Amino acid sequence: MNTLILSAVSGVIMMFSSFVLNKGRSVQILAHVLLLAIIFTNIAELRGITFLQIDTKGLLSFDKFSLLFMVVANVCTLAFFLLSSKDMEKVGRSYSDYFALIFFILAGVAISASFKSLLMLFLGIEIISIPLYILTGSDKRNLKSNEASLKYFLMGAFSTGLMLMGIALVYGATGTFQTTLNIAADKVPVLIVAGMMLLMFAMAFKVSAAPFHFWTPDVYDGAPTVFTSFMATVVKAAGFIAFLRLFNDAFVDIRTEWKLLIAIIVAATLFIGNITAVFQQSVKRMLAYSSISQAGFMLLAVYSLNSDAKEGLILYAAAYSLATIGIFAVLIKMKDYTFDGFNGFAKTQPLIAAVMVIFLLSLAGIPLTAGFLSKFYMLKATINAGGIALAIFAVIMAAVSVYYYFRLVQAMYFKTGETIVFDVSTGFKYTLISLAGITILLGLFPNLLTNWLYF
Amino acid sequence: MIVLFLFLVPLIGGLASFFLKNDTAVRRWALLISVATLALSVAGNFMLPAADALRFSTSWLGSMGSSFSLKLDGLSQLLCLLTALAYPIIFIATWKSNYKKSNNFFGLMLLTQAGLIGVFTATDALLFYFFWELALVPMYFLCSGWGGEKRIPVTFKFFIYTFTASVIMLIGLVYIYFLTPDRSFALESFYAVKIANPTQHWIFWLLFVAFAVKMPVFPFHTWQPDTYEQSPTAATMVLSGLMVKMGLFGVIRWVLPVVPDAAYAWGDLVMSMGIIGIIYASIIAIQQDDLKRLIAYSSIAHMGLMAATLFAETKLGYQGVLVQMFNHGINIIGLWIVVELIERQFGTRRLSELGGLAQKAPGLTALLVIIALANIALPLTNSFVGEFMMFAGIWTSAVTKYNMVFTGLAGVGIILAAVYTLTMIQKIFYGGTNNLTANARDVNSNERVALAVIVLLIVILGVYPQPLLNLSNNFVDGLLSEIKVSYKLVK
Amino acid sequence: MPVNYYIFLSLALFIIGIVGVLTRRNVIIVFMCIELMLNAVNLLLVAFSKMHHLAQVKINPAAGAEAQLFVFFIMVVAAAEVAVGLSIIVMLYRNTHSVDINFLNRLKH
Amino acid sequence: MSITQILFWILSVITLGSALMVVVSKNPVFSVLWLIITFFTISGHYILLNAQFLAVVNIIVYAGAIMVLFLFVIMLMNLNKETEPQKNKWLKLAGAVAGGCLLLVLVAALRNTEKNITELTTGDIGLIQNLGKELFTNFVVPFEISSILFLSAMVGAVVLGKREEISAVEPEIKKLKVDQHEMNVPV
Amino acid sequence: MKNLIFLIPLLPFIGFLINGLGRKSLSKNIVSIIGCGVVLASFIISVTIFFQGNYSVTQFTYFNFINAGILKIPFAFQIDQLSTLFLLIITGVGFLIHVYSTAYMKEENSDHFARYFAYLNLFVFSMLLLVMGGNFVIMFIGWEGVGLCSYLLIGYWFKNIDYTKAANKAFVMNRIGDLGFLLAVFWLLAKLGTVSYHEVFTAANIAKLTTTDITGITLLLFLGATGKSAQIPLYTWLPDAMAGPTPVSALIHAATMVTAGIYMIARSNLLFQNAPITNSVISVIGAATALLAATIALRQNDIKKVLAYSTVSQLGYMFLALGSGAYAVAVFHVMTHAFFKALLFLGAGSVIHAVSGQQDIRFMGGLKKKLPITYFTFLIGCLAIAGIPPLSGFFSKDAILLSAFEHDKFLYVVGVITAALTAFYMFRLLFVTFGGSFRGTDEEKHHIHESPAAITIPLIVLAVLSIVGGFVGVPEVFVHGGERLITYLSPVIAPIKHNVAHATEYMLMAVTTIIAIIAIVLAWLRYRNYKDEQSSPVSRLLQNKWYVDELYNNIFVNPINKLGSIANKYFEKKGIDGLVNGVGKLVNHGGRQMRWLQSGQIGSYVLMMVVSMFLFFVLQFFLRK
């Protein structure tokens, strides 16, 4: 709760900071300080130290799971700030407002990670979405940005409608908005099934799972790259946590009803995401599709609701977000976003190239990186839940994903050409290296992260 | 402890050598590391099989029932010895060939060595998979970083091919994990679990595909010739001398004892795949004009024989395979050294463009002829022992009805092997010289050293193979007892 | 008075909204259709709240209130959305002088 | 057939009819007006379900504020001509058919839900005091949280609405350049 | 003396090492001294063993070659009468040929000279291993070893690509035979669990084997023999093997290696006695080979080719004997054949040496006066091979024909015809080479000269041996207890009783002798002064060796090559690899197509979402149950 409040408050602070501070640098520093404070309180809360108690009337519950995820999200945001907050200045003139919006989003993340009531789920998702619509369109003169923003907005609103209808139907059957509704598995009221499905579709839309993924490539492509990096990682992960939480609390009893549907959605997501990514020429767009395919993998956690799935989802969120933020941060520095733009990258920037390789390996799920273990958790959970065919399909698709991730490696290392890279500070480099270090560390000892769930 | 160091020394050495800048320093460092590894593994071979030093285990990923545990038993000792022996030879042989960014090159090489040793010593399925990929990824970078002109697509294909197979294997391993009573990835619990029959069959395939691709067995072999052709020779040596053994090793350690019934049921199919592979690859090898491709196909043929023998499930056969794994590694590295030497000197690998070297380079001729004769398993060379025992193993196999047919067809393989090997020698060395080979020079000192070591090993192990046999003896007994628990061998 | 009537009514409204989204090209109208969908939901929620209120009024006099509050929140959110949405539309109009969603096809494939 | 039922039917018919008109009418202004009518009828439904507070809020917020906003924007863009470019017939048809199918399926699925009778007279939770009590006791957290929503919406409106002071030419060119190099990404 | 046995093979091996490693440094004289010395040493040891003649212990085990579970293969030697006899032949004749080579190879430069002697020593070593081996595996080691050495020596002049091709051919065809040998070994191993002679050849163990086993094993062994000893169908390599230096042909392709097959069958006679089917196969193939080769030899003009075919046909004789169960007789013929065939080859070598490398007899002639010693010894050789009493060939050949007569009359007739042909073509060779007048060029004519002592002395020694060599096997009918050799071998090879009347025996001898003499006379009439043979279709057929090589090329070699190239081009590249790449292409193509779903139109996106929702609902509510 403290984290939630603090992030909301710091959002407000950033909002007004523009009146006081007129230098971008100071705004940036302020944002970092606030974020560090948030992380601090967050960890404190995780260790059981709360500064002010608020009775949420059972609408929110900040258990270890949600708190740990919030830590992950906030830390990833910190990494994002460290790497790319300077580039936000280039987007538009209302620099401090961007930070404000991001803090509001963090508040929304906190909510959607810890909701106990469908009402809070709705609010949380909205609080995440609305600032995102704005950030997407924040590059006002750029038609692509405008278009992306409008597309995102219209379809997001549409999916909100679906979600609300689902909530209404569920309410109609149960008479409560609490997610802890225990339904007799033998005779399931059809209202609940219908509502559950509508909720599933809405959530699938939010996490960009096929066949509700269509907005993702366009929006990620059109949005300013800085914000793409943020919404492809932290926000998407939050969506997954919400998805997992919803189905784990509310619909776990009737999983026989929806297991098949989720399986279909997972398969479709993996298939479309990976296959379509293969032929992309722009790295940015490729990353958009790759985020879809990674979504397919994360959905396996929803398919198999067990402890492995939970640990795995946290780990996955961390691994995926860190790697993607890193790659985007480098991408922002590039002039040419196509694969050929990276030709001979290793010559000019050997260090960054090596780090990129680690991130790509992590995304592709090669051992010794966090990406592998998170995928491994997912597969383990899936097989445990009896979906071995799904698991086999998933790993084959993972093999396909190697195809397009390694195209980048090839471009950087084995092809020749000169790459135009904008200014790269040493601090940037060190941050990247430390991110890579974390990726490998988590790849060797995931318990460093997952143990927080238990003690 | 020694096993841990056996793995750590090349790992750390490899990582360190990325930071060395001076070329000669890197080469010296790599050689030093590899020699140190060799010393360690030799020391390991002199210890009692029961020595604690040959085991290492510490908790890792406890929540997932996986632990970091290594073990040196007969099988892994044999293969670690081969690995440790191969690297110094490779480094010495390729001492003169210069690489751009040699620090990365040697670093990656040592990393592959670490991965290989890890694969051979791991007694935990998840760890095994880790090392499996750790060996694969640096190899990918080696091949497509320093390879021939078509290297990028070819090695990419190789990587994706093997990676796909290995992730499928991962599924199989995880599935077995859930069948184990104590939910653990440890080898012991894998052996302990009794898997019901229908399940065994497709677990078998899930695992076997990965190993079949790695070996490679007949229909899965197409990545190999291209990769061998395109990758730098030092990497090719590692690939063909050591990495292909990972497949056989995997079958011996992770398939046969875990799903014996399925192995028994599919034995005939796999054996015929292997046998077809022998004849098919040999017939194609006769046609090859590129030296590397020729050797690649001959290697496929040898692998086919070993793969077939694995499923004959006789003690003779297994010991033959183990011995042959070692010998084949030695021999083929020798062949690659010669190829490297010829290519570096004449800039071509086409047999049709070579000829008459015997007049110019008698030393090279003598050495290659011996190695080639070992390649066709002439008596008193090392691989005669292996092949003899493998043939005997197939013939005396009790698990297949067609043992005589298999042996006979495999025997056709050795005739064809003679054909292509002698043709190769003839086209390279005999006849008159042409303007390309007119002023060829003989082997230089370091190549001579490497080749001499190999030839010595060939002859010694050919006359007195007993050390290898003793090394594998107990292990094979244990293996057979593991396999036979599920069905009786009719004797 | 069966609650089914309300379900069907609001479903019909909802679907009309969807159809509107599918068939119109004017962004503003599309947006309005989405508002229509939200209102359908509101109607349904109110009906259900009434239903549950009657069902449980003995044990809990405030039963069903949460649904009406939910409707209230939906309106709140809708208002916020409209603010943002319209500003986005205006921004787009400023750049393209069009509100036709078919012109939004720079981003594809 | 009590009076309430008659009212219900009448209201429902008007609701659906006007909703349809929203979708079909050519002129945006008309569809706004039809939408307002729809909202009024829906408020009528609220009253029937004696949710008086919501009825009022619905009229004030929706019909009052939001719709006026819409109308304002439309006027601003003077879209009030009837020449909205039409989607091609097939796409329209497909949309209609898909929607219809969805409706059919849902109705067919939900047709046999348990029949609670809601007699429409009693019940007073729809009154402001009860709702207010609920809102400020049990639902105070979401109430506060929704303020975040408003804040962010406000910031957003500012960010998007605020004109960029810098001269309109230079950035245009910059953006066009960017566009170009992003365009020439082969697809 | 027994504990020196291991030296017999070891010494030549050491010679091989010294000559091989030191070929750059050592001078020709040292090389030849070492090369000959080691063989002489082994010869002396063999002789002492022979004269000690106590065979109480026959097995000498040194170490375990392979010791794995059920498979125990000791590195053991077996010294009994049979192996001793072969030891004498190999080391003795081998030594003579070494001496001969020192002169014959003088022109070679020193390191090739050393290479030559290294190979030669290596050959002696392998051959000794073959005959001394105490079990089939050691024999197999020698068996392939001699194959290797013959490969190396045939291709000794590697500059000439055709020679190396001949070498390859020899090795591959031997390999085919070796496979049979190997399979037989496995069969034995599977049935008896051992391959040591003293364990296999016991009544108890042989009783364990069913008839199928024995027939199978013996047939496979015989396949091996046909490879090594150049019998139908694997004989074609031997004539090509004449590409090697002449002493090599004498040693390997006449005296020793090619008789390995006979040795092996004689060694395992206990098995073969119980395999009637195999025996008849052997005798038929032997006879057929003898006849075929003899016919081919009629029309060959290369002096060495003629001798080669005559070797093939003589080997056929030996197999005829083996097939008829007369193992000792076969061994007897091996011995005599070793003498006179080596003599003939060396003589031919001397001739070639004299006429500066010319091998075609059509350009020789009239060498009688120029090369008296060579001529005389060559004549003796011809008489011996033609079976003119009392030379060695007469006794051995007669014994073979006798046993054939007992065994099968038809085969006997074939044998007799072959004898006649043999006499005919040998004397054709003799007359065309030495008789008449010289038909070569003048400068050739000028340096025609008698060969040096190092060449002539071995010739003389061998000539003497070919004369007296037969007396160890004088038939009972002449001298009681004449068959010394057979009695000597009796511990290893049970002697067989002849049950034909003495009259018949005399009659048979008379027949063969007379026929041979008639053939010689015919040859004298036809070739005493040479003119070109008119080419009739028959003669062309014979000149082209019945087109057997062409046949083999068309039914084995070419098809395999075709198959390979087809497999490589289509099945490999297009088929399997095409499949693998096809998957990749498919994915790529899929990606290309899938992108069109992303049309960029909100309308279509929403439409697709709605449609898929509809489908999901249908699935959930109407299809799942």
Short mmCIF file of C-alpha atoms in Angstrom, two decimals, chain E residues 127-297:
data_model
loop_
_atom_site.label_atom_id
_atom_site.label_comp_id
_atom_site.label_asym_id
_atom_site.label_seq_id
_atom_site.Cartn_x
_atom_site.Cartn_y
_atom_site.Cartn_z
CA MET E 127 53.42 -63.10 -43.12
CA LEU E 128 55.18 -64.65 -40.15
CA LEU E 129 52.47 -63.32 -37.89
CA LEU E 130 49.93 -64.94 -40.19
CA VAL E 131 51.44 -68.37 -40.02
CA MET E 132 52.60 -68.28 -36.41
CA GLY E 133 49.46 -66.81 -34.93
CA GLY E 134 47.90 -68.99 -32.26
CA ASN E 135 44.36 -67.94 -33.00
CA PHE E 136 42.27 -66.61 -35.84
CA VAL E 137 42.56 -62.99 -34.75
CA ILE E 138 46.36 -62.99 -34.81
CA MET E 139 46.14 -64.74 -38.13
CA PHE E 140 43.79 -62.03 -39.27
CA ILE E 141 46.25 -59.39 -38.20
CA GLY E 142 48.87 -60.95 -40.39
CA TRP E 143 46.25 -61.57 -43.03
CA GLU E 144 45.44 -57.88 -43.40
CA GLY E 145 49.06 -56.94 -42.78
CA VAL E 146 50.24 -58.83 -45.85
CA GLY E 147 47.40 -57.25 -47.76
CA LEU E 148 48.67 -53.86 -46.73
CA CYS E 149 52.24 -54.67 -47.67
CA SER E 150 51.19 -55.97 -51.04
CA TYR E 151 49.27 -52.72 -51.50
CA LEU E 152 52.31 -50.69 -50.59
CA LEU E 153 54.65 -52.70 -52.80
CA ILE E 154 52.38 -52.84 -55.81
CA GLY E 155 52.12 -49.08 -55.56
CA TYR E 156 55.80 -48.79 -54.88
CA TRP E 157 56.39 -46.75 -58.02
CA PHE E 158 53.66 -44.32 -57.00
CA LYS E 159 54.47 -41.78 -59.68
CA ASN E 160 52.64 -44.01 -62.11
CA ILE E 161 48.97 -43.55 -61.31
CA ASP E 162 47.99 -46.85 -62.94
CA TYR E 163 50.24 -48.77 -60.58
CA THR E 164 48.57 -47.13 -57.61
CA LYS E 165 45.18 -47.99 -59.09
CA ALA E 166 46.29 -51.61 -59.31
CA ALA E 167 47.37 -51.36 -55.69
CA ASN E 168 43.98 -50.05 -54.65
CA LYS E 169 42.27 -52.81 -56.59
CA ALA E 170 44.38 -55.44 -54.88
CA PHE E 171 43.66 -54.04 -51.46
CA VAL E 172 39.94 -53.64 -51.96
CA MET E 173 39.50 -57.14 -53.39
CA ASN E 174 41.48 -58.53 -50.50
CA ARG E 175 39.22 -56.58 -48.18
CA ILE E 176 36.22 -58.33 -49.64
CA GLY E 177 37.80 -61.62 -48.75
CA ASP E 178 38.87 -60.35 -45.36
CA LEU E 179 35.29 -59.51 -44.56
CA GLY E 180 34.39 -63.15 -45.09
CA PHE E 181 37.23 -64.20 -42.83
CA LEU E 182 36.14 -61.71 -40.18
CA LEU E 183 32.52 -62.84 -40.26
CA ALA E 184 33.66 -66.43 -39.89
CA VAL E 185 35.64 -65.39 -36.84
CA PHE E 186 32.58 -63.72 -35.34
CA TRP E 187 30.55 -66.80 -36.03
CA LEU E 188 33.06 -68.96 -34.23
CA LEU E 189 33.19 -66.48 -31.42
CA ALA E 190 29.43 -66.44 -31.05
CA LYS E 191 29.21 -70.21 -31.00
CA LEU E 192 32.32 -71.23 -29.11
CA GLY E 193 33.40 -68.07 -27.33
CA THR E 194 36.99 -68.63 -28.39
CA VAL E 195 39.09 -68.36 -31.50
CA SER E 196 42.26 -70.09 -30.35
CA TYR E 197 43.19 -73.06 -32.49
CA HIS E 198 43.90 -75.40 -29.63
CA GLU E 199 40.44 -74.69 -28.24
CA VAL E 200 38.48 -74.53 -31.48
CA PHE E 201 39.94 -77.63 -33.10
CA THR E 202 38.91 -80.04 -30.42
CA ALA E 203 36.37 -82.73 -31.08
CA ALA E 204 34.23 -81.47 -28.22
CA ASN E 205 34.00 -77.95 -29.58
CA ILE E 206 33.49 -79.00 -33.16
CA ALA E 207 30.70 -81.24 -31.96
CA LYS E 208 29.04 -78.12 -30.59
CA LEU E 209 28.70 -76.71 -34.07
CA THR E 210 25.71 -77.62 -36.18
CA THR E 211 26.13 -78.46 -39.85
CA THR E 212 24.86 -75.02 -40.82
CA ASP E 213 27.43 -73.41 -38.57
CA ILE E 214 30.29 -75.41 -40.02
CA THR E 215 29.18 -74.89 -43.59
CA GLY E 216 28.66 -71.20 -43.03
CA ILE E 217 31.95 -70.72 -41.25
CA THR E 218 33.94 -72.71 -43.76
CA LEU E 219 32.30 -70.96 -46.71
CA LEU E 220 33.09 -67.58 -45.20
CA LEU E 221 36.66 -68.67 -44.52
CA PHE E 222 36.90 -69.86 -48.09
CA LEU E 223 35.65 -66.47 -49.27
CA GLY E 224 38.58 -65.02 -47.40
CA ALA E 225 40.85 -67.52 -49.10
CA THR E 226 39.58 -66.61 -52.56
CA GLY E 227 40.47 -63.02 -51.86
CA LYS E 228 43.95 -63.69 -50.64
CA SER E 229 44.77 -66.57 -52.96
CA ALA E 230 43.23 -65.07 -56.08
CA GLN E 231 40.53 -67.56 -56.86
CA ILE E 232 37.32 -67.02 -58.79
CA PRO E 233 35.63 -64.61 -58.29
CA LEU E 234 38.29 -62.43 -56.68
CA TYR E 235 41.34 -63.34 -58.77
CA THR E 236 41.53 -60.33 -61.07
CA TRP E 237 43.76 -58.31 -58.79
CA LEU E 238 46.70 -60.66 -59.03
CA PRO E 239 47.61 -60.06 -62.70
CA ASP E 240 47.36 -56.30 -62.15
CA ALA E 241 49.55 -56.71 -59.09
CA MET E 242 52.43 -57.33 -61.47
CA ALA E 243 52.79 -53.57 -61.45
CA GLY E 244 55.06 -54.05 -58.46
CA PRO E 245 58.76 -54.72 -58.72
CA THR E 246 59.49 -58.24 -59.93
CA PRO E 247 61.04 -59.56 -56.71
CA VAL E 248 57.87 -58.48 -54.97
CA SER E 249 55.83 -60.48 -57.43
CA ALA E 250 58.10 -63.40 -56.74
CA LEU E 251 57.86 -63.18 -52.99
CA ILE E 252 54.32 -61.99 -52.39
CA HIS E 253 52.35 -62.91 -55.45
CA ALA E 254 53.93 -66.28 -56.08
CA ALA E 255 55.69 -67.80 -53.13
CA THR E 256 54.10 -66.69 -49.93
CA MET E 257 51.17 -64.37 -49.54
CA VAL E 258 48.91 -65.91 -52.11
CA THR E 259 49.34 -69.25 -50.40
CA ALA E 260 47.96 -67.83 -47.17
CA GLY E 261 44.54 -69.07 -48.17
CA ILE E 262 45.83 -72.60 -48.49
CA TYR E 263 47.58 -72.32 -45.18
CA MET E 264 44.44 -71.11 -43.50
CA ILE E 265 42.31 -73.91 -44.86
CA ALA E 266 44.94 -76.48 -44.07
CA ARG E 267 45.20 -75.01 -40.59
CA SER E 268 41.49 -75.45 -40.04
CA ASN E 269 41.22 -78.75 -41.88
CA LEU E 270 39.33 -80.25 -38.96
CA LEU E 271 36.51 -77.87 -39.69
CA PHE E 272 36.61 -78.39 -43.40
CA GLN E 273 36.57 -82.14 -43.13
CA ASN E 274 33.08 -81.83 -41.67
CA ALA E 275 31.82 -79.53 -44.42
CA PRO E 276 31.16 -81.61 -47.54
CA ILE E 277 29.27 -78.83 -49.31
CA THR E 278 32.14 -76.41 -48.81
CA ASN E 279 34.62 -78.99 -50.01
CA SER E 280 32.83 -79.54 -53.27
CA VAL E 281 32.51 -75.78 -53.73
CA ILE E 282 36.23 -75.41 -53.10
CA SER E 283 37.25 -78.13 -55.47
CA VAL E 284 34.97 -76.90 -58.25
CA ILE E 285 36.14 -73.33 -57.91
CA GLY E 286 39.73 -74.47 -57.68
CA ALA E 287 39.47 -76.49 -60.86
CA ALA E 288 37.58 -73.75 -62.66
CA THR E 289 40.16 -71.17 -61.69
CA ALA E 290 42.97 -73.41 -62.76
CA LEU E 291 41.44 -73.93 -66.19
CA LEU E 292 40.36 -70.30 -66.72
CA ALA E 293 43.69 -68.85 -65.74
CA ALA E 294 45.54 -71.37 -67.88
CA THR E 295 43.50 -70.46 -70.92
CA ILE E 296 44.15 -66.77 -70.37
CA ALA E 297 47.83 -67.39 -69.94
#
